[in-house]
């Protein structure tokens, strides 16, 4: 099913890379390599383009590779990795629908779907040349200016409890003017499938989004933001990630531009 014809297949690790490696070594999709999250991000902030280039070249990634990414069910690790590849200039990037769980299901139906164990060794050094796609990101200053100009619609990808500031584990809330679209609205976890285009379109419509206006997406680590971003781009919206997110905003923004819940100022 997966061939060596310019396809680079990766399993995206979670933040628990020790556990991810154990699972990968036990069983993974044939020809896949493990893509470590720590080589893509530092606390939600993408690594330097040259660091990324050096890392993926060591995995044998060439400029003409079609990148295919999967994870083990959470989707955010796949979408984050896909966003980083595109951020650093690589255009041919796909996410394997249903991930590892769907692949295992198909194994019971067809011998074309195979898994392997142990490490996968790259065939050689890759030649990928990284760049920086500014159209996929936005900075604190840009978001701050948007509170005056209202050029962008702003989407908060946190849970509803985090958005309204009722999560107990930290100081949560949202950027004034942001609408809340949690990742659960994009993905049906029980069926392990993306929600239908009609359902997603209705969610975006109810949130007031329009293809005539660009969209900023943020959360606390860029993981959930990347999942909303992926769907927005697939639905032909102009979207970009504010990777500073809520942690940066709550520290740097004026008080009147942050909405805090019961654990902070209203």
Coordinates of C-alpha atoms in Angstrom, one line a residue:
X1 CA 0.0 0.0 0.0
X2 CA 2.8 2.4 0.9
X3 CA 5.6 2.2 -1.7
X4 CA 9.1 3.7 -1.8
X5 CA 8.1 5.9 -4.8
X6 CA 9.2 9.3 -3.3
X7 CA 6.9 8.7 -0.3
X8 CA 8.4 9.4 3.2
X9 CA 6.1 7.9 5.8
X10 CA 6.3 9.1 9.4
X11 CA 4.7 8.2 12.7
X12 CA 4.5 11.4 14.7
X13 CA 5.5 10.9 18.3
X14 CA 3.5 12.4 21.2
X15 CA 5.1 14.5 23.9
X16 CA 5.9 11.3 25.8
X17 CA 8.7 10.3 23.4
X18 CA 9.9 7.3 25.5
X19 CA 6.4 5.8 25.3
X20 CA 6.1 6.6 21.6
X21 CA 9.4 4.9 20.9
X22 CA 8.4 1.8 22.8
X23 CA 5.2 1.6 20.8
X24 CA 6.9 2.2 17.5
X25 CA 9.6 -0.4 18.1
X26 CA 6.9 -2.9 19.0
X27 CA 4.8 -2.3 15.9
X28 CA 4.5 0.4 13.2
X29 CA 3.3 0.7 9.7
X30 CA 5.8 -0.8 7.3
X31 CA 8.5 1.6 6.1
X32 CA 7.5 4.3 8.6
X33 CA 10.1 6.2 10.7
X34 CA 9.4 7.8 14.0
X35 CA 9.2 11.6 13.9
X36 CA 10.2 13.0 17.3
X37 CA 8.0 16.0 18.4
X38 CA 11.0 17.6 20.3
X39 CA 12.8 18.0 16.9
X40 CA 9.9 20.0 15.6
X41 CA 8.9 22.2 18.5
X42 CA 10.1 23.7 21.8
X43 CA 7.0 24.4 24.0
X44 CA 4.8 25.1 21.0
X45 CA 7.3 27.2 19.2
X46 CA 8.7 25.7 16.0
X47 CA 12.4 25.0 15.9
X48 CA 14.7 27.0 13.7
X49 CA 14.4 26.1 10.0
X50 CA 18.0 24.9 9.8
X51 CA 17.5 22.6 12.8
X52 CA 14.5 21.2 11.1
X53 CA 16.4 20.8 7.8
X54 CA 19.2 19.0 9.5
X55 CA 16.8 16.6 11.3
X56 CA 14.7 15.6 8.4
X57 CA 17.6 15.3 6.1
X58 CA 19.0 12.7 8.6
X59 CA 15.7 10.8 8.0
X60 CA 16.3 10.8 4.2
X61 CA 13.8 13.5 3.3
X62 CA 14.3 15.0 -0.2
X63 CA 12.8 18.1 -1.7
X64 CA 10.6 15.9 -3.9
X65 CA 9.3 13.6 -1.2
X66 CA 5.6 13.3 -0.6
X67 CA 5.4 13.4 3.2
X68 CA 2.7 11.1 4.8
X69 CA 2.2 11.4 8.5
X70 CA 0.1 9.4 11.0
X71 CA -0.2 9.0 14.7
X72 CA -1.9 6.7 17.1
X73 CA -5.2 8.4 17.5
X74 CA -4.9 11.9 18.8
X75 CA -4.5 13.6 15.4
X76 CA -2.9 16.7 16.9
X77 CA 0.6 15.2 16.7
X78 CA 0.0 14.5 12.9
X79 CA -1.5 17.9 12.2
X80 CA 1.3 19.7 14.1
X81 CA 4.0 17.8 12.1
X82 CA 2.2 18.6 8.9
X83 CA 2.0 22.3 9.8
X84 CA 5.7 22.4 10.5
X85 CA 6.6 20.7 7.2
X86 CA 4.5 23.3 5.4
X87 CA 5.8 26.1 7.5
X88 CA 9.3 25.2 6.4
X89 CA 8.4 25.2 2.8
X90 CA 7.5 21.6 2.0
X91 CA 4.2 21.5 0.0
X92 CA 3.5 17.8 -0.6
X93 CA 2.2 16.8 2.8
X94 CA -0.6 14.4 3.7
X95 CA -2.1 12.9 6.8
X96 CA -3.1 9.2 6.8
X97 CA -6.8 9.1 7.4
X98 CA -7.6 7.2 10.6
X99 CA -3.9 6.8 11.5
X100 CA -2.4 3.7 12.9
X101 CA -5.8 2.4 14.3
X102 CA -7.4 2.5 10.8
X103 CA -4.4 0.8 9.3
X104 CA -4.7 -2.0 11.8
X105 CA -8.3 -2.4 11.0
X106 CA -7.5 -2.7 7.3
X107 CA -4.8 -5.3 8.0
X108 CA -7.6 -7.8 8.9
X109 CA -9.1 -7.3 5.5
X110 CA -6.2 -7.2 3.1
X111 CA -2.6 -8.4 3.0
X112 CA -1.6 -5.1 1.4
X113 CA -1.7 -3.4 4.8
X114 CA 1.4 -4.5 6.7
X115 CA 3.3 -3.6 9.8
X116 CA 6.8 -4.0 11.0
X117 CA 8.8 -3.8 14.2
X118 CA 12.1 -2.4 15.3
X119 CA 13.8 0.7 13.8
X120 CA 13.5 1.8 10.2
X121 CA 16.8 3.0 8.8
X122 CA 16.8 5.8 6.2
X123 CA 18.1 4.9 2.8
X124 CA 20.5 7.8 2.9
X125 CA 21.0 11.5 3.6
X126 CA 18.2 13.7 2.2
X127 CA 18.5 17.0 0.4
X128 CA 15.4 18.9 1.7
X129 CA 16.0 22.6 1.6
X130 CA 14.0 24.4 4.3
X131 CA 12.5 27.9 4.0
X132 CA 10.0 29.9 6.0
X133 CA 6.4 30.3 4.9
X134 CA 5.3 33.5 6.7
X135 CA 1.7 33.1 5.4
X136 CA 1.2 30.2 7.9
X137 CA 2.0 32.1 11.1
X138 CA 1.3 35.3 12.9
X139 CA 3.0 37.2 15.7
X140 CA 1.9 38.8 18.9
X141 CA 2.2 42.3 17.4
X142 CA 0.0 41.2 14.5
X143 CA -2.7 39.9 16.8
X144 CA -2.5 43.0 18.9
X145 CA -2.9 45.2 15.8
X146 CA -5.9 43.0 14.8
X147 CA -7.8 44.0 17.9
X148 CA -7.9 47.5 16.4
X149 CA -8.2 46.8 12.7
X150 CA -10.3 43.5 12.8
X151 CA -8.7 42.2 9.6
X152 CA -8.7 38.6 10.8
X153 CA -11.3 36.4 12.5
X154 CA -9.7 34.8 15.6
X155 CA -10.4 31.2 16.6
X156 CA -9.5 29.8 20.1
X157 CA -8.9 26.0 19.8
X158 CA -9.0 25.4 23.5
X159 CA -11.7 23.4 25.3
X160 CA -14.8 25.3 26.3
X161 CA -13.8 25.2 29.9
X162 CA -10.4 26.7 29.1
X163 CA -11.9 29.3 26.8
X164 CA -14.3 30.6 29.5
X165 CA -11.6 30.4 32.1
X166 CA -13.1 27.6 34.2
X167 CA -10.3 25.1 33.9
X168 CA -8.8 24.6 37.3
X169 CA -5.2 23.7 36.4
X170 CA -4.0 27.1 35.2
X171 CA -5.0 30.7 34.4
X172 CA -7.2 30.2 31.4
X173 CA -9.3 32.5 29.3
X174 CA -9.2 33.8 25.8
X175 CA -8.3 36.8 23.5
X176 CA -11.1 39.3 23.5
X177 CA -13.1 38.8 20.3
X178 CA -12.0 35.2 19.7
X179 CA -14.6 32.6 19.0
X180 CA -14.2 29.1 20.4
X181 CA -13.9 26.0 18.2
X182 CA -12.6 23.0 20.1
X183 CA -11.0 20.1 18.2
X184 CA -13.9 17.9 19.2
X185 CA -16.0 19.8 16.6
X186 CA -13.6 18.7 13.9
X187 CA -13.2 15.0 14.7
X188 CA -15.4 12.1 15.8
X189 CA -13.2 10.2 18.2
X190 CA -15.6 7.2 18.5
X191 CA -15.5 6.5 14.7
X192 CA -11.9 7.7 14.4
X193 CA -12.9 9.9 11.5
X194 CA -13.0 13.6 10.6
X195 CA -16.5 15.0 10.8
X196 CA -18.2 15.5 7.5
X197 CA -17.6 18.6 5.4
X198 CA -21.2 19.7 5.9
X199 CA -20.8 19.4 9.7
X200 CA -17.6 21.3 9.7
X201 CA -18.9 24.0 7.4
X202 CA -21.9 24.5 9.7
X203 CA -19.5 24.8 12.7
X204 CA -17.5 27.5 10.9
X205 CA -20.7 29.3 9.8
X206 CA -22.0 29.3 13.4
X207 CA -18.7 30.7 14.6
X208 CA -19.0 33.5 12.0
X209 CA -16.1 32.5 9.8
X210 CA -16.0 33.5 6.2
X211 CA -13.7 32.6 3.3
X212 CA -13.6 36.3 2.6
X213 CA -11.6 36.9 5.8
X214 CA -8.4 35.3 6.9
X215 CA -8.4 33.4 10.2
X216 CA -6.0 33.3 13.1
X217 CA -6.0 30.1 15.2
X218 CA -4.4 29.8 18.6
X219 CA -4.4 27.5 21.7
X220 CA -1.8 27.0 24.5
X221 CA 0.8 24.8 22.6
X222 CA -0.1 25.1 18.9
X223 CA -1.1 21.4 18.9
X224 CA -4.8 21.9 18.8
X225 CA -4.4 25.1 16.7
X226 CA -2.7 23.0 14.1
X227 CA -5.7 20.6 13.9
X228 CA -8.1 23.5 13.4
X229 CA -5.7 25.0 10.9
X230 CA -5.4 21.8 8.9
X231 CA -9.2 21.6 8.5
X232 CA -9.5 25.3 7.7
X233 CA -6.9 24.9 4.9
X234 CA -8.6 21.8 3.6
X235 CA -11.9 23.7 3.4
X236 CA -10.1 26.5 1.5
X237 CA -9.9 29.1 4.3
X238 CA -6.9 31.4 4.6
X239 CA -5.6 30.4 8.0
X240 CA -2.5 30.9 10.1
X241 CA -1.3 29.9 13.5
X242 CA -0.5 32.3 16.3
X243 CA 2.1 30.0 18.0
X244 CA 2.7 32.3 20.9
X245 CA -0.9 31.5 21.8
X246 CA -2.6 32.1 25.1
X247 CA 0.5 31.7 27.2
X248 CA 2.1 34.7 25.5
X249 CA -1.1 36.7 25.3
X250 CA -2.0 36.4 29.0
X251 CA 1.5 37.7 29.9
X252 CA 2.0 40.5 27.3
X253 CA -1.4 41.8 26.3
X254 CA -3.2 44.7 28.0
X255 CA -5.7 43.5 30.6
X256 CA -8.7 44.8 28.6
X257 CA -7.8 42.5 25.7
X258 CA -7.8 39.2 27.6
X259 CA -10.9 37.6 29.1
X260 CA -10.2 35.7 32.2
X261 CA -12.5 33.4 34.2
X262 CA -13.1 32.9 37.9
X263 CA -9.3 32.3 38.5
X264 CA -8.4 35.7 37.2
X265 CA -9.8 39.1 36.3
X266 CA -12.9 39.4 34.3

